[in-house]
Coordinates of C-alpha atoms and ligand atoms in Angstrom, one line a residue:
M1 CA 126.8 134.4 91.2
E2 CA 124.8 134.7 94.3
I3 CA 123.7 131.5 96.0
T4 CA 120.7 132.0 98.3
K5 CA 118.6 128.9 97.8
A6 CA 119.0 125.4 99.2
I7 CA 117.0 122.3 98.8
I8 CA 116.5 120.1 101.8
P9 CA 115.2 116.7 100.7
A10 CA 113.3 115.2 103.6
A11 CA 110.7 113.0 102.0
G12 CA 112.5 109.6 102.5
M13 CA 111.0 106.7 104.4
G14 CA 113.8 106.5 107.0
T15 CA 113.7 102.7 107.0
R16 CA 117.0 102.4 108.9
F17 CA 115.4 104.1 111.8
L18 CA 112.1 102.1 112.0
P19 CA 110.0 101.7 114.0
Y20 CA 110.7 105.3 115.2
T21 CA 110.1 106.7 111.8
K22 CA 106.7 105.0 111.3
A23 CA 104.9 108.3 112.3
I24 CA 107.6 110.7 113.1
P25 CA 110.1 112.2 110.6
K26 CA 113.7 111.2 111.3
E27 CA 114.6 114.9 110.5
M28 CA 112.9 115.7 113.8
L29 CA 115.1 113.4 115.8
A30 CA 116.4 115.4 118.8
L31 CA 120.1 116.2 119.0
L32 CA 120.3 117.6 122.5
N33 CA 117.4 120.1 122.6
K34 CA 117.0 120.8 118.8
P35 CA 115.7 118.6 116.0
A36 CA 118.4 117.5 113.5
I37 CA 116.8 119.6 110.7
Q38 CA 117.3 122.8 112.8
Y39 CA 121.1 122.3 112.7
I40 CA 120.8 122.0 108.9
V41 CA 118.9 125.3 108.6
E42 CA 121.3 127.0 111.0
E43 CA 124.2 125.9 108.8
G44 CA 122.3 127.2 105.7
L45 CA 121.7 130.6 107.3
N46 CA 125.4 130.8 108.3
S47 CA 126.2 130.1 104.6
N48 CA 124.0 133.0 103.5
I49 CA 121.1 130.9 102.4
K50 CA 117.8 132.8 102.6
N51 CA 115.3 130.4 101.0
F52 CA 114.9 126.8 102.0
L53 CA 113.0 124.5 99.6
M54 CA 111.9 121.6 101.8
I55 CA 111.0 118.4 100.0
T56 CA 108.5 116.6 102.2
G57 CA 105.8 114.0 102.0
R58 CA 103.1 112.4 104.3
H59 CA 103.9 112.3 108.0
K60 CA 106.2 115.3 107.7
Q61 CA 103.9 118.0 109.0
A62 CA 106.0 118.4 112.2
I63 CA 108.8 119.9 110.1
A64 CA 106.6 122.7 108.8
D65 CA 105.2 123.3 112.3
H66 CA 108.7 123.6 113.7
F67 CA 109.6 126.4 111.3
D68 CA 106.4 128.3 111.9
I69 CA 105.4 130.7 114.7
A70 CA 103.3 129.3 117.6
P71 CA 101.5 132.3 119.0
E72 CA 100.0 130.5 122.1
L73 CA 103.4 129.2 123.1
S74 CA 105.1 132.6 122.6
Q75 CA 102.4 134.2 124.7
F76 CA 102.7 131.6 127.4
L77 CA 106.5 131.9 127.6
K78 CA 106.3 135.7 127.5
E79 CA 104.1 135.6 130.6
K80 CA 106.6 133.4 132.3
N81 CA 109.5 135.5 131.2
K82 CA 111.0 132.5 129.4
L83 CA 111.0 133.6 125.8
D84 CA 114.7 132.7 125.6
L85 CA 113.7 129.0 125.4
I86 CA 112.5 129.5 121.8
Q87 CA 114.9 132.2 120.8
S88 CA 117.0 130.1 118.5
I89 CA 114.0 129.0 116.4
E90 CA 112.3 132.4 116.4
K91 CA 115.6 133.9 115.0
I92 CA 115.4 131.4 112.2
I93 CA 111.7 132.1 111.4
K94 CA 112.6 135.8 111.1
A95 CA 115.7 135.3 108.9
A96 CA 114.6 132.5 106.5
E97 CA 111.9 131.8 104.0
F98 CA 110.5 128.3 103.6
T99 CA 108.9 126.7 100.6
Y100 CA 107.4 123.2 101.0
I101 CA 107.2 120.9 98.0
R102 CA 105.5 117.5 98.2
Q103 CA 107.2 114.5 96.8
S104 CA 104.2 112.1 96.8
E105 CA 106.3 109.0 96.4
P106 CA 109.9 108.6 97.5
L107 CA 111.3 107.9 94.1
G108 CA 114.9 108.7 95.0
L109 CA 117.1 111.6 95.9
G110 CA 117.5 112.7 92.3
H111 CA 113.7 112.8 92.0
A112 CA 113.4 114.8 95.2
V113 CA 115.8 117.4 93.9
W114 CA 114.1 117.5 90.5
M115 CA 110.8 118.3 92.3
A116 CA 112.2 121.7 93.1
R117 CA 113.1 122.6 89.5
H118 CA 110.4 125.3 89.1
S119 CA 111.6 127.1 92.2
I120 CA 115.2 127.4 91.0
G121 CA 115.9 129.8 88.2
K122 CA 119.0 129.8 86.0
E123 CA 121.2 129.9 89.1
Y124 CA 123.4 127.8 91.3
F125 CA 121.8 126.4 94.5
G126 CA 122.7 124.3 97.5
I127 CA 121.5 120.9 98.5
M128 CA 121.7 119.9 102.2
L129 CA 120.9 116.3 103.3
P130 CA 119.5 116.4 106.8
D131 CA 121.0 113.0 107.6
D132 CA 124.5 114.5 107.6
I133 CA 125.2 116.9 110.5
I134 CA 128.5 118.6 109.9
S135 CA 129.9 120.4 112.9
N136 CA 132.5 123.1 112.1
K137 CA 133.1 126.8 112.8
A138 CA 133.1 127.6 109.0
P139 CA 129.8 126.0 107.8
A140 CA 130.2 123.1 105.4
L141 CA 127.8 124.5 102.7
G142 CA 129.6 127.9 103.0
Q143 CA 132.9 126.2 102.2
L144 CA 131.4 124.7 99.0
I145 CA 129.9 128.0 98.1
Q146 CA 133.3 129.6 98.3
I147 CA 134.8 127.0 96.0
A148 CA 131.8 127.3 93.6
H149 CA 132.6 131.1 93.3
Q150 CA 136.3 130.4 92.8
E151 CA 135.8 127.7 90.1
K152 CA 132.5 129.1 88.7
A153 CA 131.2 125.5 88.7
S154 CA 129.3 122.9 90.7
V155 CA 131.0 121.4 93.8
I156 CA 130.1 118.4 95.9
A157 CA 131.3 117.6 99.4
I158 CA 133.5 114.5 99.9
Q159 CA 135.2 112.7 102.7
E160 CA 137.9 110.0 102.7
V161 CA 136.4 106.8 104.1
P162 CA 138.0 103.4 104.8
N163 CA 138.1 101.2 101.7
E164 CA 135.7 98.6 103.3
C165 CA 133.0 101.3 103.6
V166 CA 132.9 102.6 100.0
S167 CA 129.9 100.4 99.1
S168 CA 127.7 102.5 101.4
Y169 CA 128.4 105.8 99.5
G170 CA 128.5 107.4 96.1
V171 CA 132.2 107.6 95.2
I172 CA 134.1 109.9 92.8
S173 CA 136.8 109.2 90.2
I174 CA 139.4 112.0 90.0
K175 CA 139.9 113.7 86.7
K176 CA 142.5 116.2 88.1
Q177 CA 143.8 117.0 91.6
I178 CA 143.7 120.8 92.1
S179 CA 145.0 120.9 95.7
G180 CA 145.2 118.7 98.8
S181 CA 141.4 119.1 99.3
L182 CA 140.1 120.0 95.8
F183 CA 139.5 117.7 92.8
Q184 CA 137.9 117.9 89.4
V185 CA 135.5 115.0 89.2
G186 CA 135.8 112.5 86.3
N187 CA 132.7 110.5 87.2
L188 CA 130.5 109.3 90.1
V189 CA 129.6 105.8 91.0
E190 CA 126.8 105.0 93.3
K191 CA 127.6 102.4 96.1
P192 CA 130.3 100.5 94.2
Q193 CA 131.7 97.2 95.4
Q194 CA 135.1 97.7 97.1
K195 CA 136.9 96.1 94.1
D196 CA 135.2 98.4 91.6
A197 CA 135.5 101.7 93.6
P198 CA 137.5 104.3 91.6
S199 CA 138.7 105.9 94.9
N200 CA 137.8 106.1 98.6
L201 CA 136.5 109.6 98.3
A202 CA 132.9 109.4 99.3
I203 CA 130.2 111.9 98.6
I204 CA 128.5 113.4 101.7
G205 CA 125.4 115.4 102.1
R206 CA 126.2 118.8 100.8
Y207 CA 126.2 120.1 97.2
V208 CA 126.3 123.3 95.2
L209 CA 124.9 122.6 91.7
S210 CA 124.2 124.5 88.6
H211 CA 120.6 124.5 87.3
K212 CA 122.0 122.3 84.5
I213 CA 121.3 119.4 86.9
F214 CA 117.6 119.5 86.0
P215 CA 117.9 118.7 82.2
A216 CA 120.6 116.1 83.2
L217 CA 118.1 114.4 85.6
D218 CA 115.5 114.5 82.8
E219 CA 117.9 112.7 80.5
V220 CA 118.8 109.9 83.1
S221 CA 115.2 109.5 84.2
R222 CA 114.4 108.1 80.7
Y223 CA 116.4 105.0 81.4
A224 CA 116.6 104.9 85.2
V225 CA 115.6 101.6 86.8
G226 CA 114.2 102.0 90.3
E227 CA 115.1 105.2 92.2
L228 CA 116.3 108.2 90.3
Q229 CA 119.8 108.8 91.7
L230 CA 121.3 112.3 92.1
T231 CA 124.8 110.9 91.4
D232 CA 123.5 109.7 88.0
G233 CA 122.2 113.2 87.2
I234 CA 125.6 114.7 88.2
S235 CA 127.5 112.1 86.0
Q236 CA 125.2 113.1 83.1
M237 CA 126.1 116.8 83.7
I238 CA 129.8 115.9 83.4
K239 CA 129.0 114.0 80.2
N240 CA 127.3 117.1 79.0
N241 CA 130.6 119.0 79.4
E242 CA 129.8 120.7 82.7
K243 CA 132.8 120.9 85.1
V244 CA 132.1 119.4 88.6
F245 CA 134.5 119.7 91.5
A246 CA 134.7 117.8 94.8
Y247 CA 136.0 119.4 98.0
K248 CA 137.0 117.7 101.2
V249 CA 135.0 119.8 103.6
Q250 CA 136.4 120.6 107.0
G251 CA 134.3 119.5 110.0
T252 CA 133.1 116.5 112.0
R253 CA 130.4 114.6 110.2
Y254 CA 127.7 112.6 111.9
D255 CA 125.4 110.3 109.9
V256 CA 122.2 110.7 111.9
G257 CA 120.2 108.4 109.6
T258 CA 121.1 105.4 111.7
P259 CA 120.7 104.8 115.5
V260 CA 124.4 104.4 116.0
G261 CA 125.3 107.6 114.1
W262 CA 122.6 109.5 116.0
V263 CA 123.9 108.4 119.4
K264 CA 127.5 109.4 118.3
A265 CA 126.1 112.8 117.2
I266 CA 124.5 113.5 120.5
I267 CA 127.6 112.6 122.4
G268 CA 129.9 114.5 120.1
L269 CA 127.7 117.6 120.1
A270 CA 127.2 117.5 123.9
L271 CA 131.0 117.3 124.4
Q272 CA 131.3 120.6 122.4
D273 CA 128.7 122.4 124.5
P274 CA 129.8 123.9 127.8
N275 CA 126.3 123.4 129.2
Y276 CA 126.4 119.6 128.7
A277 CA 130.1 118.7 128.4
P278 CA 131.0 118.3 132.1
H279 CA 128.0 116.0 132.8
I280 CA 128.6 113.9 129.8
R281 CA 132.3 113.6 130.4
D282 CA 131.6 112.5 134.0
F283 CA 129.1 110.0 132.8
I284 CA 131.5 108.6 130.1
S285 CA 134.3 108.1 132.7
E286 CA 131.8 106.4 135.1
L287 CA 130.7 104.1 132.3
H288 CA 134.4 103.5 131.3
S289 CA 135.4 102.5 134.9
T290 CA 132.3 100.2 135.2
D291 CA 133.3 98.7 131.9
V292 CA 136.9 98.1 133.0
R293 CA 135.6 96.6 136.3
L294 CA 133.3 94.3 134.4
M295 CA 136.1 93.4 131.9
S296 CA 138.5 92.5 134.7
K297 CA 135.8 90.5 136.5
S298 CA 135.1 88.5 133.4
R299 CA 138.8 87.9 132.9
N300 CA 138.9 86.5 136.5
I301 CA 136.0 84.2 135.8
F302 CA 137.7 83.1 132.6
H303 CA 141.0 82.3 134.5
H304 CA 138.9 80.6 137.2
V305 CA 137.2 78.3 134.7
A306 CA 140.4 77.7 132.8
Ligands
UTP401 P1 118.4 108.3 102.4 O1 118.2 107.2 101.5 O2 119.6 108.4 103.3 O3 117.1 108.4 103.4 O4 118.2 109.7 101.6 P2 115.8 107.6 103.6 O5 115.4 106.9 102.3 O6 114.9 108.4 104.3 O7 116.4 106.5 104.7 P3 116.5 104.9 104.6 O8 117.7 104.7 103.7 O9 115.2 104.4 104.2 O10 116.9 104.6 106.0 C1 118.9 110.8 101.9 C2 118.0 112.0 102.0 O11 117.2 112.2 100.9 C3 115.8 112.2 101.2 C4 115.7 111.6 102.6 O12 114.6 112.1 103.3 C5 117.0 111.9 103.2 O13 117.0 113.1 103.9 N1 115.0 111.5 100.2 C6 115.4 110.3 99.8 C7 113.9 112.1 99.7 O14 113.6 113.3 100.0 N2 113.2 111.5 98.7 C8 113.5 110.2 98.3 O15 112.8 109.7 97.4 C9 114.7 109.6 98.8

């Protein structure tokens, strides 16, 4: 099985990032000097993905423009001998093929994936959610692809989360533990209450799925209320006797779908980059010492008042 296609669902409203996302796609949020979605495509290319199926909607034109050539800009930079400034993106444009599919209404992640059904043959394919930036030498999607080859089955990425956080995620129940990091999935539950959660193994934004997901999504869409959930489609696949595995991917994950996660991502990525790290480290220690001074000042005030 060769896995060369990946769906990138990017048609959501990004309500957790309003008002920023009113006119600008959250996938174009800057992480240092690159938009978040460029990190996703780079991870895909490093995982041998050649064809990216972007699910977009209104206000998302900037994404297509980013992954297209800009002849005037190239000419301008060439004259100034500064072509290296756009080298990373030009490399991507040469290596990858992009297909844009419009999801005219954000009817859920399951629906976004289903929109790409005609572009996927009878093959396995990747799904990469641009909210989740996973930083690691071995790319996260590539880790899943390796397991998919090994097990000849679908694989989803998971991460252990604190029990009090399970209600923000889809969570798996374990049918069988294969190794320390690999599980066969019994079922998936979307955003369970802590008391109902079958585990604290949360689904994060990378998947390798069989094309059998599409008929499964058709089945669940018949009785779906509200958004069509991808987790419901995967649960249906399991009911249809497809094996699904879950793998604890290695890497540091940043949820850039919220302002706090985005700030953490910028700091984390900057600290890994020798061009930024010394400046950011100095800045953090300055902040820290100001914080300590302020804290001891407020303690003095407190003692004084007491
Ligand atoms: P999220 O629910 O995290 O993103 O979906 P959102 O809906 O854009 O953000 P909030 O919750 O309102 O803040 C995960 C991914 O799936 C895409 C989103 O763009 C995001 O990348 N998505 C979601 C779609 O493409 N279509 C949808 O109908 C829903």
